[in-house]
Amino acid sequence: MIVIIYSLWLLCVVAQGQTLKPGKTTLIRYGGWLPSSKEAYNSFFSQLTDKISDHHAKALPHIPAVAAFAKAMNASSGSDPKMIDLWNQIFVQAAPQNKIKDFDSLLRSLDILLLQPPGFIVPRDPDGNPIREPIGVPVYIILDLLSNTAAAYDLFRKHVFNIAMKSLLDSWGTYLRTHDSTKTLTTLTGGWFSDYGLAYLQAEQRGDFNSTYICPKPEEMDRGDSAIDAGIIVSACESTVLRLDHNVQFHDQFWLKGQKYSLYDMLDRNETATEAFIGGTVYQAFLSPADYHRWRSPIVNAVVVPGTYYAVLPDGGAEEGDPDFKPGSPYGAIIRSQSWLTQSATRAIIYIQADNPKIGLVGFIAVGMVEVSTCALAVRAGQRIEKGAELGSFHFGGSTHALLFGPNTNITFNDNIDPATGALKVNTHIKVRSVLAQAS
């Protein structure tokens, strides 16, 4: 139950009224990753800093997972001597809005956050009206401004750092499977079954929570898959369109501001697999906090590729026209780095060989980000399954996924194309196993 509930939040809602032209990353909202209101953001940090102060005043020891992380970062333990120096630089370089002022405060905040489940914060706006805000990725919130620094770019890509971070996050995963983690599954204020919580879970026309999340019986004829034609491609995830790129190349300059895709890096530097998609199409969509977080599609081969957790492309802040932040705001760099993260974050790569030669080989990449970094496969190499069957899932939630099509696949994204511009509609919310496109 905990994995299911925790998989009900993450990522963002696309700005209304935009269309996505091939090769361009759209501006996106940050709800689910970052609180959208100042009141909720300040309330989260106010509560956290009070707990940090109390933790420090009582000289409480670190929990084992945090103690192990601190040891891994410390050069005296035989670790990379540059890491603790990079941490010090991170706190110097971080934007002045940063609330976590030093490494000790960061460790103590982790002591607190890794022993509590996500829930709701319900502050009030200036007019006294309650604001409902899920805090689904608290570790990301405290690392948000820290990650958007040059020092963090160097540190968060280090192998030793990512091994230590994986162990830290695995410990939180263990906690989220305990009875204690169910304490926010309540009808009380701040609980997921409160009026505010259920309203959030049932938004976006998802319907009643119970009817939505009762799984159909596998022996039933109608399992919700409308794709009966061999040329139809169904959506692998319930998600919202982010980006579409055509004619993708072996080594695109993915680190530039345009965030081009590098097939070679996306596919774990597998030259044979990369060659199959050169000149083809990449479709990327992201999962919002309340989306269904299991992947569905036919498959014949699969491999899991380990990656990074909090590495981002440092930038100059939010762009002009950002739907949530003023130009230059330092918040949310990792969300703006989603296209690049298809090459750097922990991900599962699944190759799908369609029976229909007009579709051919399809690549599916599930990208885990920050504390939602676990990609769990439910299939094995060589296994043949039906269209719409489960491939795997994001644990702790999810983030973004990509579909790769070869250069000879003539694909049309049916109802998701703006007839006036020919661009993919980026605020289109697509349900899992619904019709996504057609090959002809």
Coordinates of C-alpha atoms in Angstrom, one line a residue:
M1 CA 0.0 0.0 0.0
I2 CA 2.8 2.4 0.8
V3 CA 4.5 2.0 -2.6
I4 CA 1.1 2.6 -4.3
I5 CA 0.3 5.7 -2.2
Y6 CA 3.8 7.1 -2.5
S7 CA 3.7 6.7 -6.2
L8 CA 0.9 9.2 -6.4
W9 CA 3.0 12.3 -6.5
L10 CA 5.8 13.7 -8.5
L11 CA 6.8 16.1 -11.2
C12 CA 4.8 18.9 -12.8
V13 CA 1.8 20.2 -14.7
V14 CA 2.4 21.7 -18.1
A15 CA 1.6 25.4 -18.6
Q16 CA -1.8 25.8 -20.2
G17 CA -2.2 26.8 -23.8
Q18 CA 1.2 25.8 -25.1
T19 CA 2.2 23.5 -27.9
L20 CA 5.4 21.7 -28.3
K21 CA 7.4 22.1 -31.5
P22 CA 9.9 19.4 -32.3
G23 CA 13.3 20.0 -30.6
K24 CA 12.0 22.5 -28.1
T25 CA 11.6 22.0 -24.4
T26 CA 8.4 23.6 -23.0
L27 CA 8.2 25.7 -19.9
I28 CA 6.6 23.6 -17.2
R29 CA 5.0 24.1 -13.8
Y30 CA 6.7 22.8 -10.7
G31 CA 3.8 21.6 -8.6
G32 CA 4.5 18.2 -7.0
W33 CA 8.2 18.9 -7.0
L34 CA 8.2 22.3 -5.4
P35 CA 5.4 23.9 -3.5
S36 CA 3.6 26.3 -5.8
S37 CA 2.8 28.8 -3.0
K38 CA 5.3 30.8 -0.9
E39 CA 3.2 30.0 2.1
A40 CA 3.6 26.2 1.7
Y41 CA 7.3 26.5 0.9
N42 CA 8.0 28.7 3.9
S43 CA 5.8 26.5 6.1
F44 CA 7.7 23.4 5.1
F45 CA 11.1 25.0 5.9
S46 CA 9.8 26.6 9.1
Q47 CA 8.7 23.3 10.5
L48 CA 11.9 21.6 9.3
T49 CA 14.3 24.2 10.7
D50 CA 12.6 24.0 14.1
K51 CA 13.2 20.3 14.1
I52 CA 16.8 20.7 13.0
S53 CA 17.4 23.2 15.8
D54 CA 15.9 20.7 18.3
H55 CA 17.9 17.9 16.9
H56 CA 21.1 19.9 17.2
A57 CA 20.3 21.2 20.8
K58 CA 19.8 17.6 22.0
A59 CA 23.0 16.5 20.2
L60 CA 21.1 13.5 18.8
P61 CA 23.1 11.0 16.9
H62 CA 22.6 10.5 13.2
I63 CA 20.4 7.6 12.1
P64 CA 22.6 4.8 10.6
A65 CA 21.9 5.7 7.0
V66 CA 22.8 9.3 7.4
A67 CA 25.9 8.4 9.5
A68 CA 27.0 6.2 6.6
F69 CA 26.4 8.9 4.1
A70 CA 28.4 11.4 6.2
K71 CA 31.3 9.0 6.5
A72 CA 31.3 8.4 2.7
M73 CA 31.6 12.2 2.1
N74 CA 34.4 12.6 4.6
A75 CA 37.9 12.4 3.2
S76 CA 39.3 10.9 6.5
S77 CA 37.3 7.8 5.8
G78 CA 39.4 7.2 2.6
S79 CA 36.8 8.8 0.3
D80 CA 37.5 11.3 -2.4
P81 CA 39.2 14.2 -0.6
K82 CA 37.5 16.7 -3.0
M83 CA 34.0 15.8 -2.0
I84 CA 33.8 17.6 1.4
D85 CA 35.4 20.6 -0.2
L86 CA 32.8 20.6 -3.0
W87 CA 30.1 20.5 -0.3
N88 CA 31.6 23.6 1.3
Q89 CA 31.7 25.3 -2.1
I90 CA 28.0 24.3 -2.7
F91 CA 26.8 26.2 0.4
V92 CA 28.9 29.3 -0.6
Q93 CA 27.6 29.2 -4.2
A94 CA 23.9 28.5 -3.4
A95 CA 21.4 31.2 -4.0
P96 CA 20.7 33.4 -0.9
Q97 CA 17.2 31.9 -0.7
N98 CA 18.7 28.6 0.4
K99 CA 17.4 27.6 3.8
I100 CA 20.0 24.8 4.6
K101 CA 23.1 26.7 5.5
D102 CA 25.7 24.1 6.1
F103 CA 26.6 20.4 5.7
D104 CA 25.7 19.6 9.4
S105 CA 22.2 21.1 8.9
L106 CA 21.8 19.1 5.7
L107 CA 22.6 15.8 7.6
R108 CA 20.2 16.7 10.4
S109 CA 17.5 17.5 7.9
L110 CA 18.0 14.0 6.4
D111 CA 17.8 12.4 9.9
I112 CA 14.3 14.0 10.1
L113 CA 13.0 13.5 6.6
L114 CA 14.0 9.8 6.2
L115 CA 11.9 8.8 9.2
Q116 CA 8.7 10.5 8.1
P117 CA 6.3 9.8 5.2
P118 CA 5.2 12.4 2.7
G119 CA 2.0 14.3 3.5
F120 CA 0.2 17.5 3.0
I121 CA 1.0 21.0 4.3
V122 CA -2.1 23.1 4.7
P123 CA -1.0 26.7 5.4
R124 CA -3.3 29.7 4.7
D125 CA -2.9 32.4 2.1
P126 CA -2.9 36.2 2.9
D127 CA -6.8 36.1 2.8
G128 CA -7.0 33.3 5.3
N129 CA -7.9 30.6 2.8
P130 CA -6.3 27.1 3.3
I131 CA -3.8 26.0 0.7
R132 CA -3.4 22.3 0.0
E133 CA 0.2 21.3 -1.0
P134 CA 1.6 17.8 -1.2
I135 CA 5.2 17.5 -0.1
G136 CA 6.0 14.4 -2.1
V137 CA 9.8 14.8 -2.6
P138 CA 11.1 16.5 0.5
V139 CA 14.8 15.6 -0.1
Y140 CA 14.6 17.3 -3.5
I141 CA 13.2 20.4 -1.9
I142 CA 16.1 20.8 0.4
L143 CA 18.6 20.1 -2.4
D144 CA 16.9 22.2 -5.0
L145 CA 18.9 25.4 -4.7
L146 CA 22.1 23.5 -3.7
S147 CA 22.0 21.4 -6.9
N148 CA 21.9 24.5 -9.1
T149 CA 25.6 25.3 -8.5
A150 CA 28.8 24.6 -10.3
A151 CA 30.2 22.6 -7.3
A152 CA 27.1 20.4 -7.2
Y153 CA 27.4 19.7 -10.9
D154 CA 30.9 18.3 -10.1
L155 CA 29.9 16.5 -6.9
F156 CA 26.6 14.9 -7.9
R157 CA 28.1 13.2 -10.9
K158 CA 30.8 11.4 -8.9
H159 CA 30.4 7.6 -8.6
V160 CA 31.2 7.6 -4.9
F161 CA 28.5 10.2 -4.2
N162 CA 25.9 8.3 -6.1
I163 CA 26.7 5.0 -4.4
A164 CA 26.3 6.8 -1.0
M165 CA 23.1 8.5 -2.2
K166 CA 21.6 5.2 -3.3
S167 CA 22.2 3.7 0.1
L168 CA 20.6 6.7 1.8
L169 CA 17.5 6.5 -0.4
D170 CA 17.2 2.8 -0.1
S171 CA 16.9 3.3 3.7
W172 CA 14.0 5.6 3.1
G173 CA 12.5 3.0 0.9
T174 CA 12.8 0.5 3.7
Y175 CA 11.1 3.0 6.1
L176 CA 8.2 3.6 3.6
R177 CA 7.4 -0.1 3.8
T178 CA 6.9 0.0 7.6
H179 CA 3.7 0.5 9.5
D180 CA 4.9 3.8 10.9
S181 CA 4.9 5.3 7.3
T182 CA 1.1 4.9 7.2
K183 CA 0.6 7.7 9.6
T184 CA -0.2 10.2 6.8
L185 CA -2.8 7.7 5.4
T186 CA -5.5 9.4 7.4
T187 CA -8.5 11.7 7.2
L188 CA -6.9 14.2 9.5
T189 CA -5.6 17.5 8.2
G190 CA -2.4 16.8 6.3
G191 CA -3.5 13.2 5.5
W192 CA -3.9 11.7 2.1
F193 CA -7.5 10.7 2.8
S194 CA -8.6 14.1 4.1
D195 CA -10.9 16.2 1.9
Y196 CA -7.8 18.1 0.5
G197 CA -5.9 14.9 -0.1
L198 CA -8.7 13.1 -2.0
A199 CA -9.5 16.3 -4.0
Y200 CA -5.8 16.3 -5.1
L201 CA -5.8 12.6 -6.0
Q202 CA -9.0 12.8 -7.9
A203 CA -8.1 15.9 -10.0
E204 CA -7.4 15.8 -13.8
Q205 CA -10.6 13.8 -14.4
R206 CA -9.1 10.7 -12.7
G207 CA -12.4 9.9 -11.1
D208 CA -13.0 8.3 -7.7
F209 CA -9.9 7.2 -6.0
N210 CA -11.2 3.7 -5.1
S211 CA -12.5 3.0 -8.6
T212 CA -9.3 4.3 -10.2
Y213 CA -6.9 2.2 -8.2
I214 CA -8.8 -1.1 -8.0
C215 CA -6.9 -3.2 -10.6
P216 CA -8.9 -5.1 -13.2
K217 CA -8.8 -8.9 -13.1
P218 CA -6.3 -10.1 -15.7
E219 CA -8.7 -12.8 -17.0
E220 CA -11.3 -10.2 -18.0
M221 CA -11.6 -9.6 -21.8
D222 CA -11.8 -5.8 -21.4
R223 CA -8.7 -4.7 -19.5
G224 CA -8.9 -1.0 -20.7
D225 CA -6.7 -1.4 -23.7
S226 CA -8.3 0.3 -26.7
A227 CA -5.4 -0.4 -29.0
I228 CA -6.6 -3.3 -31.1
D229 CA -5.0 -2.4 -34.4
A230 CA -1.5 -3.7 -35.2
G231 CA -0.4 -0.2 -36.2
I232 CA -1.5 1.5 -33.0
I233 CA 1.0 2.5 -30.3
V234 CA -0.3 2.8 -26.8
S235 CA 0.9 5.1 -24.1
A236 CA 3.4 3.4 -21.8
C237 CA 2.6 5.7 -18.9
E238 CA -0.1 7.9 -17.7
S239 CA 1.7 11.2 -18.4
T240 CA 1.7 14.6 -19.9
V241 CA 3.6 15.5 -23.1
L242 CA 6.9 17.3 -22.6
R243 CA 9.0 17.1 -25.7
L244 CA 9.2 15.7 -29.3
D245 CA 12.4 15.5 -31.3
H246 CA 12.9 14.3 -34.9
N247 CA 16.1 13.2 -36.6
V248 CA 18.0 12.6 -33.4
Q249 CA 21.7 11.9 -33.8
F250 CA 24.4 9.7 -32.3
H251 CA 26.1 12.5 -30.4
D252 CA 23.8 15.5 -30.1
Q253 CA 25.1 18.4 -27.9
F254 CA 22.8 17.5 -25.0
W255 CA 24.7 19.8 -22.5
L256 CA 23.8 22.9 -24.4
K257 CA 20.8 25.1 -23.4
G258 CA 18.6 23.5 -26.1
Q259 CA 19.1 20.1 -24.3
K260 CA 19.4 18.0 -27.4
Y261 CA 19.2 14.3 -27.0
S262 CA 22.3 12.1 -27.3
L263 CA 21.1 8.6 -28.3
Y264 CA 24.5 7.1 -27.4
D265 CA 24.3 8.3 -23.8
M266 CA 20.6 7.6 -23.4
L267 CA 21.1 4.0 -24.4
D268 CA 24.1 3.4 -22.0
R269 CA 26.6 3.8 -24.8
N270 CA 25.4 0.8 -26.6
E271 CA 26.5 1.4 -30.2
T272 CA 24.4 -1.4 -31.7
A273 CA 21.2 -0.1 -30.1
T274 CA 22.1 3.5 -30.9
E275 CA 22.5 2.8 -34.6
A276 CA 18.9 1.5 -34.8
F277 CA 17.5 4.9 -33.7
I278 CA 19.8 7.4 -35.5
G279 CA 17.6 9.7 -37.5
G280 CA 14.5 8.6 -35.6
T281 CA 12.1 10.2 -33.2
V282 CA 12.2 10.7 -29.4
Y283 CA 8.9 11.4 -27.6
Q284 CA 9.2 12.4 -23.9
A285 CA 6.4 12.8 -21.3
F286 CA 6.4 13.2 -17.6
L287 CA 4.3 11.8 -14.7
S288 CA 2.5 14.2 -12.4
P289 CA 2.1 13.4 -8.7
A290 CA -1.3 11.7 -9.1
D291 CA -0.6 9.7 -12.2
Y292 CA -0.5 5.9 -12.3
H293 CA 3.2 4.9 -12.0
R294 CA 3.4 1.5 -13.7
W295 CA 4.7 1.1 -17.3
R296 CA 2.8 -0.8 -19.9
S297 CA 4.0 -2.1 -23.4
P298 CA 5.1 -5.2 -25.4
I299 CA 8.7 -6.2 -24.8
V300 CA 11.3 -8.8 -25.9
N301 CA 14.4 -7.5 -24.1
A302 CA 15.3 -5.4 -21.1
V303 CA 18.3 -4.0 -19.1
V304 CA 18.6 -1.7 -16.1
V305 CA 21.1 1.1 -16.3
P306 CA 22.4 2.7 -13.1
G307 CA 22.8 6.5 -13.2
T308 CA 23.0 9.7 -11.1
Y309 CA 20.5 11.1 -8.6
Y310 CA 20.7 14.8 -8.2
A311 CA 23.0 16.0 -11.0
V312 CA 21.5 18.9 -12.9
L313 CA 22.5 21.3 -15.6
P314 CA 23.2 24.6 -13.7
D315 CA 21.4 27.5 -15.4
G316 CA 20.8 31.2 -14.9
G317 CA 17.4 30.6 -13.4
A318 CA 13.9 30.6 -14.8
E319 CA 13.4 31.9 -18.3
E320 CA 11.2 34.7 -19.4
G321 CA 7.6 33.5 -19.4
D322 CA 8.1 30.8 -16.8
P323 CA 4.7 29.9 -15.4
D324 CA 5.7 29.9 -11.8
F325 CA 8.9 31.8 -11.1
K326 CA 10.2 35.2 -12.0
P327 CA 13.0 35.4 -14.7
G328 CA 16.3 34.4 -13.1
S329 CA 14.7 32.6 -10.1
P330 CA 17.2 29.8 -9.0
Y331 CA 14.5 27.4 -8.0
G332 CA 13.7 24.2 -10.0
A333 CA 16.8 23.6 -12.1
I334 CA 16.4 19.8 -12.0
I335 CA 12.9 20.1 -13.5
R336 CA 14.3 22.3 -16.3
S337 CA 17.0 19.6 -16.9
Q338 CA 14.5 16.8 -17.7
S339 CA 15.6 16.2 -21.2
W340 CA 19.3 15.9 -20.1
L341 CA 18.3 13.6 -17.3
T342 CA 17.3 11.0 -19.9
Q343 CA 21.0 10.5 -20.2
S344 CA 22.2 10.9 -16.7
A345 CA 19.6 9.8 -14.1
T346 CA 18.9 6.3 -13.0
R347 CA 16.9 4.6 -15.7
A348 CA 15.5 1.4 -17.1
I349 CA 15.9 0.7 -20.8
I350 CA 13.5 -1.7 -22.5
Y351 CA 13.7 -2.7 -26.2
I352 CA 10.3 -3.5 -27.7
Q353 CA 10.2 -5.5 -31.0
A354 CA 6.8 -5.0 -32.5
D355 CA 5.2 -7.7 -34.6
N356 CA 4.2 -5.0 -37.1
P357 CA 7.2 -4.2 -39.3
K358 CA 5.9 -0.7 -39.8
I359 CA 6.6 0.0 -36.1
G360 CA 9.8 -2.1 -35.8
L361 CA 12.1 -1.7 -32.8
V362 CA 10.9 0.7 -30.1
G363 CA 13.0 1.9 -27.2
F364 CA 11.4 2.7 -23.8
I365 CA 13.4 4.6 -21.2
A366 CA 12.0 5.1 -17.7
V367 CA 13.9 7.8 -15.9
G368 CA 14.1 7.9 -12.1
M369 CA 15.0 11.3 -10.6
V370 CA 16.2 12.4 -7.1
E371 CA 14.6 10.3 -4.3
V372 CA 12.3 8.7 -6.9
S373 CA 15.2 6.9 -8.5
T374 CA 14.2 3.3 -8.3
C375 CA 13.1 1.7 -11.6
A376 CA 11.8 -1.8 -11.0
L377 CA 11.4 -4.2 -13.9
A378 CA 8.6 -6.8 -14.1
V379 CA 9.8 -8.6 -17.2
R380 CA 12.8 -10.6 -18.3
A381 CA 14.9 -10.6 -21.4
G382 CA 13.3 -12.5 -24.3
Q383 CA 9.9 -12.6 -22.6
R384 CA 6.9 -12.1 -25.0
I385 CA 3.9 -10.3 -23.5
E386 CA 0.7 -8.8 -24.8
K387 CA 0.3 -5.1 -25.6
G388 CA -0.7 -3.2 -22.5
A389 CA 0.9 -5.7 -20.1
E390 CA 3.0 -4.5 -17.2
L391 CA 6.7 -3.8 -17.8
G392 CA 7.7 -2.4 -14.5
S393 CA 7.2 0.6 -12.2
F394 CA 8.7 3.5 -10.4
H395 CA 9.1 3.0 -6.7
F396 CA 8.8 6.2 -4.6
G397 CA 6.8 7.6 -7.5
G398 CA 8.3 8.4 -10.9
S399 CA 9.5 11.1 -13.1
T400 CA 9.7 11.1 -16.9
H401 CA 9.9 8.6 -19.7
A402 CA 10.9 8.5 -23.3
L403 CA 9.9 6.5 -26.4
L404 CA 12.4 6.0 -29.2
F405 CA 11.4 5.2 -32.8
G406 CA 13.6 4.3 -35.7
P407 CA 14.1 6.5 -38.8
N408 CA 11.9 4.3 -41.0
T409 CA 8.9 4.4 -38.6
N410 CA 6.3 6.7 -40.1
I411 CA 4.5 7.7 -36.9
T412 CA 1.5 10.1 -36.4
F413 CA 0.5 11.3 -32.9
N414 CA -3.2 11.1 -33.6
D415 CA -5.3 13.4 -31.5
N416 CA -2.4 15.1 -29.8
I417 CA -1.4 17.2 -32.8
D418 CA -2.5 20.8 -33.1
P419 CA -4.0 21.1 -36.6
A420 CA -3.2 24.8 -36.8
T421 CA 0.6 24.4 -36.2
G422 CA 1.4 20.7 -36.6
A423 CA 3.0 20.8 -33.1
L424 CA 2.5 18.3 -30.4
K425 CA 0.1 19.6 -27.7
V426 CA 2.2 19.7 -24.6
N427 CA -0.6 20.0 -22.1
T428 CA -2.2 16.8 -23.3
H429 CA -2.8 14.4 -20.5
I430 CA -2.6 10.8 -21.8
K431 CA -3.8 7.8 -19.8
V432 CA -1.8 4.6 -19.7
R433 CA -2.6 2.1 -22.4
S434 CA -4.6 4.7 -24.3
V435 CA -3.9 5.3 -28.0
L436 CA -0.8 7.5 -28.4
A437 CA 0.1 7.2 -32.0
Q438 CA -0.2 5.2 -35.2
A439 CA 2.4 3.8 -37.6
S440 CA 1.6 3.7 -41.3

